[in-house]
mmCIF file of C-alpha atoms and ligand atoms in Angstrom:
data_model
loop_
_atom_site.group_PDB
_atom_site.id
_atom_site.type_symbol
_atom_site.label_atom_id
_atom_site.label_comp_id
_atom_site.label_asym_id
_atom_site.label_seq_id
_atom_site.Cartn_x
_atom_site.Cartn_y
_atom_site.Cartn_z
ATOM 1 C CA UNK A 1 -70.670 -129.572 105.092
ATOM 2 C CA UNK A 2 -70.768 -127.994 101.560
ATOM 3 C CA UNK A 3 -67.523 -127.248 100.002
ATOM 4 C CA UNK A 4 -68.675 -123.744 99.224
ATOM 5 C CA UNK A 5 -71.482 -121.400 99.950
ATOM 6 C CA UNK A 6 -71.961 -118.317 98.072
ATOM 7 C CA UNK A 7 -74.729 -115.620 97.410
ATOM 8 C CA UNK A 8 -75.437 -112.549 95.388
ATOM 9 C CA UNK A 9 -77.721 -111.437 92.675
ATOM 10 C CA UNK A 10 -78.228 -113.360 89.581
ATOM 11 C CA UNK A 11 -80.123 -111.827 86.551
ATOM 12 C CA UNK A 12 -81.286 -112.981 83.170
ATOM 13 C CA UNK A 13 -78.916 -112.170 80.515
ATOM 14 C CA UNK A 14 -79.851 -111.326 77.046
ATOM 15 C CA UNK A 15 -76.847 -111.460 74.511
ATOM 16 C CA UNK A 16 -77.100 -109.863 71.151
ATOM 17 C CA UNK A 17 -74.990 -109.984 68.292
ATOM 18 C CA UNK A 18 -74.550 -106.358 67.194
ATOM 19 C CA UNK A 19 -75.779 -102.991 67.941
ATOM 20 C CA UNK A 20 -78.638 -103.290 70.451
ATOM 21 C CA UNK A 21 -80.817 -100.316 68.864
ATOM 22 C CA UNK A 22 -81.077 -102.289 65.608
ATOM 23 C CA UNK A 23 -82.916 -105.066 67.291
ATOM 24 C CA UNK A 24 -82.682 -108.670 66.168
ATOM 25 C CA UNK A 25 -82.489 -111.727 68.068
ATOM 26 C CA UNK A 26 -80.910 -112.244 71.387
ATOM 27 C CA UNK A 27 -79.752 -115.461 73.382
ATOM 28 C CA UNK A 28 -81.347 -115.841 76.680
ATOM 29 C CA UNK A 29 -79.213 -117.100 79.737
ATOM 30 C CA UNK A 30 -78.555 -116.006 83.353
ATOM 31 C CA UNK A 31 -75.568 -114.197 84.813
ATOM 32 C CA UNK A 32 -74.271 -113.361 88.270
ATOM 33 C CA UNK A 33 -70.529 -113.339 89.452
ATOM 34 C CA UNK A 34 -71.337 -115.567 92.371
ATOM 35 C CA UNK A 35 -73.530 -118.073 90.477
ATOM 36 C CA UNK A 36 -70.902 -118.080 87.703
ATOM 37 C CA UNK A 37 -68.527 -119.344 90.440
ATOM 38 C CA UNK A 38 -70.837 -121.723 91.674
ATOM 39 C CA UNK A 39 -71.398 -123.306 88.362
ATOM 40 C CA UNK A 40 -67.578 -123.394 87.660
ATOM 41 C CA UNK A 41 -67.104 -125.146 90.656
ATOM 42 C CA UNK A 42 -69.885 -127.710 90.465
ATOM 43 C CA UNK A 43 -68.400 -128.494 86.929
ATOM 44 C CA UNK A 44 -65.054 -129.359 88.596
ATOM 45 C CA UNK A 45 -67.041 -131.624 90.957
ATOM 46 C CA UNK A 46 -67.461 -129.656 94.029
ATOM 47 C CA UNK A 47 -70.551 -129.350 96.273
ATOM 48 C CA UNK A 48 -71.728 -125.882 96.270
ATOM 49 C CA UNK A 49 -74.744 -124.110 97.668
ATOM 50 C CA UNK A 50 -75.835 -120.682 96.199
ATOM 51 C CA UNK A 51 -78.272 -118.284 97.835
ATOM 52 C CA UNK A 52 -80.189 -115.178 96.675
ATOM 53 C CA UNK A 53 -83.274 -113.685 95.810
ATOM 54 C CA UNK A 54 -85.134 -113.735 92.585
ATOM 55 C CA UNK A 55 -88.731 -112.326 91.580
ATOM 56 C CA UNK A 56 -91.739 -114.394 91.558
ATOM 57 C CA UNK A 57 -91.667 -114.472 87.746
ATOM 58 C CA UNK A 58 -90.413 -116.582 84.797
ATOM 59 C CA UNK A 59 -87.114 -114.938 84.797
ATOM 60 C CA UNK A 60 -86.579 -116.223 88.460
ATOM 61 C CA UNK A 61 -87.558 -119.574 87.352
ATOM 62 C CA UNK A 62 -84.939 -119.543 84.641
ATOM 63 C CA UNK A 63 -82.234 -118.440 87.192
ATOM 64 C CA UNK A 64 -83.310 -121.364 89.627
ATOM 65 C CA UNK A 65 -83.705 -124.018 86.810
ATOM 66 C CA UNK A 66 -80.382 -123.156 85.218
ATOM 67 C CA UNK A 67 -78.517 -123.399 88.638
ATOM 68 C CA UNK A 68 -80.214 -126.562 89.496
ATOM 69 C CA UNK A 69 -79.395 -128.178 86.205
ATOM 70 C CA UNK A 70 -75.832 -127.280 86.784
ATOM 71 C CA UNK A 71 -75.919 -129.057 90.138
ATOM 72 C CA UNK A 72 -75.812 -125.989 92.325
ATOM 73 C CA UNK A 73 -77.891 -126.392 95.583
ATOM 74 C CA UNK A 74 -80.489 -123.557 95.495
ATOM 75 C CA UNK A 75 -82.713 -124.788 98.392
ATOM 76 C CA UNK A 76 -81.952 -121.958 100.201
ATOM 77 C CA UNK A 77 -82.698 -119.308 97.544
ATOM 78 C CA UNK A 78 -85.727 -117.216 98.023
ATOM 79 C CA UNK A 79 -88.673 -115.995 95.913
ATOM 80 C CA UNK A 80 -89.328 -112.226 96.583
ATOM 81 C CA UNK A 81 -93.120 -111.505 95.388
ATOM 82 C CA UNK A 82 -92.474 -107.836 95.825
ATOM 83 C CA UNK A 83 -89.925 -107.301 93.054
ATOM 84 C CA UNK A 84 -88.840 -108.514 89.544
ATOM 85 C CA UNK A 85 -85.554 -110.589 88.781
ATOM 86 C CA UNK A 86 -82.961 -108.257 87.581
ATOM 87 C CA UNK A 87 -81.983 -108.137 83.879
ATOM 88 C CA UNK A 88 -78.685 -107.378 81.767
ATOM 89 C CA UNK A 89 -78.159 -106.994 78.320
ATOM 90 C CA UNK A 90 -75.004 -107.922 76.572
ATOM 91 C CA UNK A 91 -74.000 -105.821 73.473
ATOM 92 C CA UNK A 92 -71.151 -106.844 71.586
ATOM 93 C CA UNK A 93 -70.246 -103.562 70.021
ATOM 94 C CA UNK A 94 -66.772 -104.255 68.625
ATOM 95 C CA UNK A 95 -65.041 -107.719 68.212
ATOM 96 C CA UNK A 96 -63.083 -106.739 71.349
ATOM 97 C CA UNK A 97 -65.720 -104.547 73.316
ATOM 98 C CA UNK A 98 -68.821 -105.586 74.841
ATOM 99 C CA UNK A 99 -71.292 -103.062 76.257
ATOM 100 C CA UNK A 100 -73.594 -104.219 79.131
ATOM 101 C CA UNK A 101 -76.879 -102.504 80.137
ATOM 102 C CA UNK A 102 -78.184 -103.428 83.529
ATOM 103 C CA UNK A 103 -81.854 -103.251 84.710
ATOM 104 C CA UNK A 104 -81.282 -104.166 88.459
ATOM 105 C CA UNK A 105 -82.429 -101.107 90.366
ATOM 106 C CA UNK A 106 -84.902 -102.340 92.966
ATOM 107 C CA UNK A 107 -84.760 -105.934 91.727
ATOM 108 C CA UNK A 108 -85.377 -108.949 94.136
ATOM 109 C CA UNK A 109 -81.784 -109.831 94.089
ATOM 110 C CA UNK A 110 -80.746 -106.409 95.429
ATOM 111 C CA UNK A 111 -83.197 -107.066 98.296
ATOM 112 C CA UNK A 112 -81.567 -110.001 99.946
ATOM 113 C CA UNK A 113 -81.371 -109.691 103.683
ATOM 114 C CA UNK A 114 -79.094 -110.622 106.460
ATOM 115 C CA UNK A 115 -81.507 -113.135 108.104
ATOM 116 C CA UNK A 116 -82.077 -114.833 104.895
ATOM 117 C CA UNK A 117 -78.335 -115.338 104.562
ATOM 118 C CA UNK A 118 -77.943 -116.489 108.149
ATOM 119 C CA UNK A 119 -80.762 -119.098 107.431
ATOM 120 C CA UNK A 120 -78.844 -120.469 104.370
ATOM 121 C CA UNK A 121 -75.383 -120.425 106.016
ATOM 122 C CA UNK A 122 -76.340 -122.031 109.301
ATOM 123 C CA UNK A 123 -78.306 -124.791 107.674
ATOM 124 C CA UNK A 124 -75.151 -125.946 106.300
ATOM 125 C CA UNK A 125 -71.921 -124.320 107.207
ATOM 126 C CA UNK A 126 -69.457 -124.501 104.497
ATOM 127 C CA UNK A 127 -65.846 -125.103 104.142
ATOM 128 C CA UNK A 128 -65.290 -121.878 102.223
ATOM 129 C CA UNK A 129 -67.588 -118.744 102.021
ATOM 130 C CA UNK A 130 -67.068 -116.948 98.591
ATOM 131 C CA UNK A 131 -68.223 -113.156 98.519
ATOM 132 C CA UNK A 132 -67.864 -110.545 95.873
ATOM 133 C CA UNK A 133 -67.792 -106.855 96.188
ATOM 134 C CA UNK A 134 -70.727 -106.499 94.240
ATOM 135 C CA UNK A 135 -73.147 -107.735 96.786
ATOM 136 C CA UNK A 136 -72.289 -104.846 99.265
ATOM 137 C CA UNK A 137 -73.080 -102.304 96.352
ATOM 138 C CA UNK A 138 -76.400 -103.545 95.828
ATOM 139 C CA UNK A 139 -78.393 -102.175 98.817
ATOM 140 C CA UNK A 140 -77.972 -101.750 102.470
ATOM 141 C CA UNK A 141 -79.615 -105.062 103.364
ATOM 142 C CA UNK A 142 -77.401 -106.793 100.910
ATOM 143 C CA UNK A 143 -74.403 -105.326 102.542
ATOM 144 C CA UNK A 144 -75.651 -106.399 106.101
ATOM 145 C CA UNK A 145 -76.294 -109.800 104.724
ATOM 146 C CA UNK A 146 -72.392 -110.030 103.415
ATOM 147 C CA UNK A 147 -71.411 -108.696 106.909
ATOM 148 C CA UNK A 148 -73.434 -111.267 108.644
ATOM 149 C CA UNK A 149 -72.108 -113.953 106.489
ATOM 150 C CA UNK A 150 -68.480 -112.936 107.379
ATOM 151 C CA UNK A 151 -69.379 -113.081 111.126
ATOM 152 C CA UNK A 152 -70.687 -116.643 110.596
ATOM 153 C CA UNK A 153 -67.906 -117.893 108.599
ATOM 154 C CA UNK A 154 -65.649 -116.840 111.667
ATOM 155 C CA UNK A 155 -67.886 -118.593 114.066
ATOM 156 C CA UNK A 156 -67.883 -121.806 112.106
ATOM 157 C CA UNK A 157 -64.344 -121.701 110.742
ATOM 158 C CA UNK A 158 -65.226 -121.347 107.318
ATOM 159 C CA UNK A 159 -62.329 -120.044 105.120
ATOM 160 C CA UNK A 160 -63.463 -116.678 103.688
ATOM 161 C CA UNK A 161 -62.609 -115.939 100.066
ATOM 162 C CA UNK A 162 -63.382 -112.480 98.480
ATOM 163 C CA UNK A 163 -63.401 -111.316 95.037
ATOM 164 C CA UNK A 164 -63.152 -107.421 94.650
ATOM 165 C CA UNK A 165 -65.149 -107.255 91.534
ATOM 166 C CA UNK A 166 -65.384 -103.670 91.480
ATOM 167 C CA UNK A 167 -68.387 -102.252 89.774
ATOM 168 C CA UNK A 168 -68.226 -98.574 89.299
ATOM 169 C CA UNK A 169 -71.955 -98.348 87.928
ATOM 170 C CA UNK A 170 -72.892 -99.460 91.200
ATOM 171 C CA UNK A 171 -70.903 -97.430 93.840
ATOM 172 C CA UNK A 172 -67.970 -95.178 93.897
ATOM 173 C CA UNK A 173 -64.272 -96.387 94.515
ATOM 174 C CA UNK A 174 -64.637 -94.403 97.968
ATOM 175 C CA UNK A 175 -67.699 -96.131 99.033
ATOM 176 C CA UNK A 176 -66.372 -99.610 97.866
ATOM 177 C CA UNK A 177 -63.040 -98.906 99.723
ATOM 178 C CA UNK A 178 -64.862 -98.122 103.031
ATOM 179 C CA UNK A 179 -66.448 -101.304 102.807
ATOM 180 C CA UNK A 180 -63.722 -103.591 101.579
ATOM 181 C CA UNK A 181 -60.948 -102.231 104.046
ATOM 182 C CA UNK A 182 -63.424 -103.100 107.056
ATOM 183 C CA UNK A 183 -63.764 -106.560 105.628
ATOM 184 C CA UNK A 184 -60.085 -107.252 105.032
ATOM 185 C CA UNK A 185 -59.220 -108.727 108.463
ATOM 186 C CA UNK A 186 -61.869 -111.356 108.016
ATOM 187 C CA UNK A 187 -60.527 -112.513 104.488
ATOM 188 C CA UNK A 188 -58.474 -115.391 103.940
ATOM 189 C CA UNK A 189 -58.071 -115.355 100.161
ATOM 190 C CA UNK A 190 -58.330 -112.193 98.447
ATOM 191 C CA UNK A 191 -58.725 -112.127 94.688
ATOM 192 C CA UNK A 192 -58.461 -108.971 92.745
ATOM 193 C CA UNK A 193 -57.200 -107.252 89.450
ATOM 194 C CA UNK A 194 -54.178 -105.223 89.888
ATOM 195 C CA UNK A 195 -56.143 -102.166 89.747
ATOM 196 C CA UNK A 196 -58.665 -103.061 92.254
ATOM 197 C CA UNK A 197 -55.988 -103.828 95.091
ATOM 198 C CA UNK A 198 -55.957 -100.216 96.370
ATOM 199 C CA UNK A 199 -59.349 -100.613 97.395
ATOM 200 C CA UNK A 200 -58.455 -102.899 99.913
ATOM 201 C CA UNK A 201 -55.578 -101.099 101.233
ATOM 202 C CA UNK A 202 -55.471 -99.538 104.754
ATOM 203 C CA UNK A 203 -55.295 -95.640 104.872
ATOM 204 C CA UNK A 204 -55.799 -94.074 101.547
ATOM 205 C CA UNK A 205 -53.721 -96.745 100.143
ATOM 206 C CA UNK A 206 -53.076 -94.993 96.784
ATOM 207 C CA UNK A 207 -56.717 -94.577 96.299
ATOM 208 C CA UNK A 208 -56.341 -92.262 93.239
ATOM 209 C CA UNK A 209 -59.267 -93.564 91.197
ATOM 210 C CA UNK A 210 -57.003 -96.117 89.545
ATOM 211 C CA UNK A 211 -59.344 -98.862 89.787
ATOM 212 C CA UNK A 212 -61.823 -96.719 87.767
ATOM 213 C CA UNK A 213 -59.236 -95.511 85.255
ATOM 214 C CA UNK A 214 -57.838 -98.889 84.445
ATOM 215 C CA UNK A 215 -61.000 -100.835 84.192
ATOM 216 C CA UNK A 216 -61.284 -99.198 80.620
ATOM 217 C CA UNK A 217 -57.802 -100.031 79.758
ATOM 218 C CA UNK A 218 -57.269 -103.543 80.692
ATOM 219 C CA UNK A 219 -54.255 -105.512 79.549
ATOM 220 C CA UNK A 220 -55.052 -106.690 76.003
ATOM 221 C CA UNK A 221 -58.288 -108.841 76.947
ATOM 222 C CA UNK A 222 -59.769 -110.356 73.908
ATOM 223 C CA UNK A 223 -63.107 -108.832 74.577
ATOM 224 C CA UNK A 224 -63.945 -106.816 77.614
ATOM 225 C CA UNK A 225 -66.951 -105.615 79.445
ATOM 226 C CA UNK A 226 -66.841 -101.665 79.217
ATOM 227 C CA UNK A 227 -70.094 -101.284 81.455
ATOM 228 C CA UNK A 228 -68.054 -100.067 84.219
ATOM 229 C CA UNK A 229 -65.926 -97.935 81.992
ATOM 230 C CA UNK A 230 -68.402 -95.700 80.851
ATOM 231 C CA UNK A 231 -68.336 -92.311 82.515
ATOM 232 C CA UNK A 232 -65.006 -93.103 84.011
ATOM 233 C CA UNK A 233 -61.923 -90.724 84.134
ATOM 234 C CA UNK A 234 -59.537 -91.149 81.714
ATOM 235 C CA UNK A 235 -56.470 -93.655 82.545
ATOM 236 C CA UNK A 236 -54.156 -92.382 84.988
ATOM 237 C CA UNK A 237 -50.847 -93.497 85.783
ATOM 238 C CA UNK A 238 -52.271 -97.079 85.949
ATOM 239 C CA UNK A 239 -49.188 -98.865 84.497
ATOM 240 C CA UNK A 240 -46.953 -97.004 86.887
ATOM 241 C CA UNK A 241 -48.551 -97.404 90.336
ATOM 242 C CA UNK A 242 -47.058 -95.577 93.347
ATOM 243 C CA UNK A 243 -46.898 -98.592 95.323
ATOM 244 C CA UNK A 244 -45.787 -101.669 93.579
ATOM 245 C CA UNK A 245 -48.047 -104.849 93.512
ATOM 246 C CA UNK A 246 -45.451 -106.642 96.098
ATOM 247 C CA UNK A 247 -45.654 -103.831 98.420
ATOM 248 C CA UNK A 248 -49.465 -103.589 98.233
ATOM 249 C CA UNK A 249 -49.809 -107.493 98.796
ATOM 250 C CA UNK A 250 -47.544 -107.332 101.666
ATOM 251 C CA UNK A 251 -49.785 -104.651 103.282
ATOM 252 C CA UNK A 252 -52.552 -107.149 102.913
ATOM 253 C CA UNK A 253 -50.473 -110.183 104.294
ATOM 254 C CA UNK A 254 -49.924 -107.978 107.232
ATOM 255 C CA UNK A 255 -53.595 -107.641 107.865
ATOM 256 C CA UNK A 256 -53.957 -111.489 108.156
ATOM 257 C CA UNK A 257 -54.971 -112.257 104.528
ATOM 258 C CA UNK A 258 -53.033 -115.527 103.861
ATOM 259 C CA UNK A 259 -53.043 -115.038 100.108
ATOM 260 C CA UNK A 260 -53.596 -112.515 97.610
ATOM 261 C CA UNK A 261 -54.289 -113.585 94.130
ATOM 262 C CA UNK A 262 -54.086 -110.837 91.262
ATOM 263 C CA UNK A 263 -55.586 -111.412 88.047
ATOM 264 C CA UNK A 264 -53.590 -109.947 85.185
ATOM 265 C CA UNK A 265 -56.048 -110.657 82.191
ATOM 266 C CA UNK A 266 -54.138 -111.968 79.219
ATOM 267 C CA UNK A 267 -50.991 -111.886 81.180
ATOM 268 C CA UNK A 268 -52.033 -114.455 83.563
ATOM 269 C CA UNK A 269 -52.102 -114.127 87.299
ATOM 270 C CA UNK A 270 -49.786 -113.991 90.317
ATOM 271 C CA UNK A 271 -50.358 -115.192 93.895
ATOM 272 C CA UNK A 272 -48.717 -113.673 97.101
ATOM 273 C CA UNK A 273 -48.287 -115.511 100.266
ATOM 274 C CA UNK A 274 -46.087 -115.207 103.179
ATOM 275 C CA UNK A 275 -43.621 -117.599 101.656
ATOM 276 C CA UNK A 276 -43.351 -115.536 98.487
ATOM 277 C CA UNK A 277 -44.977 -114.966 94.893
ATOM 278 C CA UNK A 278 -45.759 -117.290 92.063
ATOM 279 C CA UNK A 279 -46.681 -116.122 88.689
ATOM 280 C CA UNK A 280 -48.438 -118.046 85.737
ATOM 281 C CA UNK A 281 -48.961 -116.785 82.177
ATOM 282 C CA UNK A 282 -52.331 -117.104 80.519
ATOM 283 C CA UNK A 283 -52.990 -120.051 78.453
ATOM 284 C CA UNK A 284 -52.938 -118.866 74.797
ATOM 285 C CA UNK A 285 -56.431 -119.215 73.292
ATOM 286 C CA UNK A 286 -58.547 -117.567 70.514
ATOM 287 C CA UNK A 287 -60.567 -115.145 72.777
ATOM 288 C CA UNK A 288 -64.321 -115.048 71.889
ATOM 289 C CA UNK A 289 -65.927 -113.522 74.913
ATOM 290 C CA UNK A 290 -63.698 -112.570 78.042
ATOM 291 C CA UNK A 291 -66.967 -111.651 80.353
ATOM 292 C CA UNK A 292 -66.893 -114.357 83.091
ATOM 293 C CA UNK A 293 -62.994 -115.013 82.756
ATOM 294 C CA UNK A 294 -62.528 -113.697 86.210
ATOM 295 C CA UNK A 295 -65.488 -116.002 87.808
ATOM 296 C CA UNK A 296 -64.068 -119.058 86.045
ATOM 297 C CA UNK A 297 -60.766 -118.120 87.388
ATOM 298 C CA UNK A 298 -62.008 -117.884 90.807
ATOM 299 C CA UNK A 299 -63.731 -121.215 90.372
ATOM 300 C CA UNK A 300 -60.475 -123.119 89.162
ATOM 301 C CA UNK A 301 -58.613 -121.357 92.079
ATOM 302 C CA UNK A 302 -61.113 -122.388 94.722
ATOM 303 C CA UNK A 303 -61.216 -125.930 93.372
ATOM 304 C CA UNK A 304 -57.462 -126.725 93.639
ATOM 305 C CA UNK A 305 -57.528 -124.933 97.165
ATOM 306 C CA UNK A 306 -60.335 -127.436 98.236
ATOM 307 C CA UNK A 307 -58.388 -130.201 96.876
ATOM 308 C CA UNK A 308 -55.355 -129.219 99.149
ATOM 309 C CA UNK A 309 -53.183 -128.308 96.300
ATOM 310 C CA UNK A 310 -50.249 -125.606 96.654
ATOM 311 C CA UNK A 311 -50.533 -122.089 95.323
ATOM 312 C CA UNK A 312 -48.844 -122.920 91.954
ATOM 313 C CA UNK A 313 -51.328 -125.727 91.069
ATOM 314 C CA UNK A 314 -54.156 -123.398 92.210
ATOM 315 C CA UNK A 315 -53.116 -120.873 89.788
ATOM 316 C CA UNK A 316 -52.587 -123.437 86.880
ATOM 317 C CA UNK A 317 -56.249 -124.510 87.339
ATOM 318 C CA UNK A 318 -57.432 -121.026 87.812
ATOM 319 C CA UNK A 319 -55.863 -119.699 84.403
ATOM 320 C CA UNK A 320 -56.938 -122.948 82.683
ATOM 321 C CA UNK A 321 -60.772 -122.272 83.869
ATOM 322 C CA UNK A 322 -60.211 -118.670 82.920
ATOM 323 C CA UNK A 323 -58.869 -119.505 79.299
ATOM 324 C CA UNK A 324 -61.915 -121.808 78.861
ATOM 325 C CA UNK A 325 -64.164 -119.081 79.885
ATOM 326 C CA UNK A 326 -62.427 -116.447 77.380
ATOM 327 C CA UNK A 327 -62.627 -118.967 74.503
ATOM 328 C CA UNK A 328 -66.274 -119.534 74.595
ATOM 329 C CA UNK A 329 -69.414 -117.258 74.454
ATOM 330 C CA UNK A 330 -71.215 -116.557 77.660
ATOM 331 C CA UNK A 331 -70.621 -115.824 81.401
ATOM 332 C CA UNK A 332 -70.328 -119.591 82.456
ATOM 333 C CA UNK A 333 -71.275 -121.711 79.720
ATOM 334 C CA UNK A 334 -67.684 -122.665 78.702
ATOM 335 C CA UNK A 335 -66.540 -123.457 82.289
ATOM 336 C CA UNK A 336 -64.630 -126.944 82.121
ATOM 337 C CA UNK A 337 -65.361 -129.837 83.779
ATOM 338 C CA UNK A 338 -62.619 -131.637 85.464
ATOM 339 C CA UNK A 339 -61.891 -134.153 82.823
ATOM 340 C CA UNK A 340 -61.908 -131.245 80.131
ATOM 341 C CA UNK A 341 -59.055 -129.356 82.136
ATOM 342 C CA UNK A 342 -56.364 -131.218 79.939
ATOM 343 C CA UNK A 343 -57.980 -130.188 76.543
ATOM 344 C CA UNK A 344 -56.056 -126.780 76.568
ATOM 345 C CA UNK A 345 -52.796 -128.025 75.426
ATOM 346 C CA UNK A 346 -54.308 -130.081 72.529
ATOM 347 C CA UNK A 347 -52.694 -129.411 69.155
ATOM 348 C CA UNK A 348 -55.177 -127.272 66.712
ATOM 349 C CA UNK A 349 -57.407 -129.519 64.751
ATOM 350 C CA UNK A 350 -57.527 -132.294 67.490
ATOM 351 C CA UNK A 351 -60.770 -134.083 67.519
ATOM 352 C CA UNK A 352 -61.532 -135.977 70.803
ATOM 353 C CA UNK A 353 -63.360 -139.176 70.038
HETATM 354 P P1 LIG B 401 -64.256 -110.532 84.025
HETATM 355 O O1 LIG B 401 -64.489 -109.275 84.857
HETATM 356 O O2 LIG B 401 -64.313 -110.030 82.547
HETATM 357 O O3 LIG B 401 -64.719 -111.647 84.174
HETATM 358 P P2 LIG B 401 -61.667 -110.077 85.267
HETATM 359 O O4 LIG B 401 -61.161 -108.657 85.090
HETATM 360 O O5 LIG B 401 -62.018 -110.411 86.870
HETATM 361 O O6 LIG B 401 -62.651 -110.472 84.195
HETATM 362 P P3 LIG B 401 -59.215 -110.975 84.084
HETATM 363 O O7 LIG B 401 -58.068 -110.615 84.590
HETATM 364 O O8 LIG B 401 -59.754 -110.442 82.772
HETATM 365 O O9 LIG B 401 -60.486 -111.071 85.103
HETATM 366 O O10 LIG B 401 -59.291 -112.736 83.525
HETATM 367 C C1 LIG B 401 -59.024 -113.594 84.584
HETATM 368 C C2 LIG B 401 -58.257 -114.700 84.215
HETATM 369 O O11 LIG B 401 -58.737 -115.361 82.967
HETATM 370 C C3 LIG B 401 -56.633 -114.112 83.863
HETATM 371 O O12 LIG B 401 -55.905 -114.109 85.028
HETATM 372 C C4 LIG B 401 -56.311 -115.139 82.921
HETATM 373 O O13 LIG B 401 -55.696 -116.195 83.562
HETATM 374 C C5 LIG B 401 -57.562 -115.455 82.180
HETATM 375 N N1 LIG B 401 -57.766 -114.635 80.814
HETATM 376 C C6 LIG B 401 -58.034 -113.309 80.688
HETATM 377 N N2 LIG B 401 -58.017 -113.015 79.526
HETATM 378 C C7 LIG B 401 -57.313 -113.849 78.872
HETATM 379 C C8 LIG B 401 -56.947 -114.185 77.366
HETATM 380 N N3 LIG B 401 -57.248 -113.096 76.527
HETATM 381 N N4 LIG B 401 -56.305 -115.312 77.108
HETATM 382 C C9 LIG B 401 -56.161 -116.308 77.901
HETATM 383 N N5 LIG B 401 -56.480 -116.200 79.318
HETATM 384 C C10 LIG B 401 -57.235 -115.010 79.670
#
């Protein structure tokens, strides 16, 4: 039984060092929220299976080879001869702002199907199923795949973790809310940014576009992706939500979610359970590239959960892992191994020999 099964779209990622239109060199890597989490977890010593589809092309080979090299089980991933592997370009535009350009419409990754995920899941039912809100936005077949995975998790007693990961480029807040609200009763661990919580709440849950508005104005992150911020309405009263975080979390607890983990960027994170709430401030680091912080955070959280740790220890490992991601370039490259977790408190200038 693998510790975690996750699936989604992983693309080839090219990272430049200045304005894209000027050309120059780019670093070639891969990126995908679910595979970032998978890598984060294998670095921490867990047994993880990732599934998804890549094109029958060299880009697809890069995706699979990289995941394999990181120890992720990709034996259930598919190669789709009818579509290319998706691509994204990271354009660091200002020290604090990274622009992301996607070339993923019609990609192999967006064509994954429920049957494919059923085969991958059933071959080895996991302890934890990890889903993101990106997958259902990719296509109707990807949405069915996620739904099937939720059913299978229920049948096999797998714990379900959902990271909302709202992407305004891929669907509207209303479309996301419709799907996410339907999923909530099947979710055990819900992970979201504070501005994403309303997407999961019953009724209109304060769906006033705040998830979109605040994406462009996150709380003091060192660097942020503003891919989803382009074309978004100006910031609303995000800092003054009509419904407080605790009230929103309670509404979700009432629907059977056992823990709600709220990522607060440079302000750390907070977890709500039926027994109360715990907050941990972020670890101070020199922020180099905040892309991937959320995924590293999820990996840290799930790692401690799999180890049977209490919510405060889960949060601690999550924020430590998130801080590593922020302090290094790349989506997943900086994710810590278990033995590296203690490095963060080391005084400046420390040399580990
Ligand atoms: P992304 O989508 O860019 O991966 P996110 O919006 O999902 O990120 P954040 O809330 O930005 O997630 O970050 C996740 C966690 O990473 C935070 O809860 C925090 O613990 C850590 N983190 C984020 N930014 C910083 C920072 N500047 N310094 C230290 N830790 C940070």
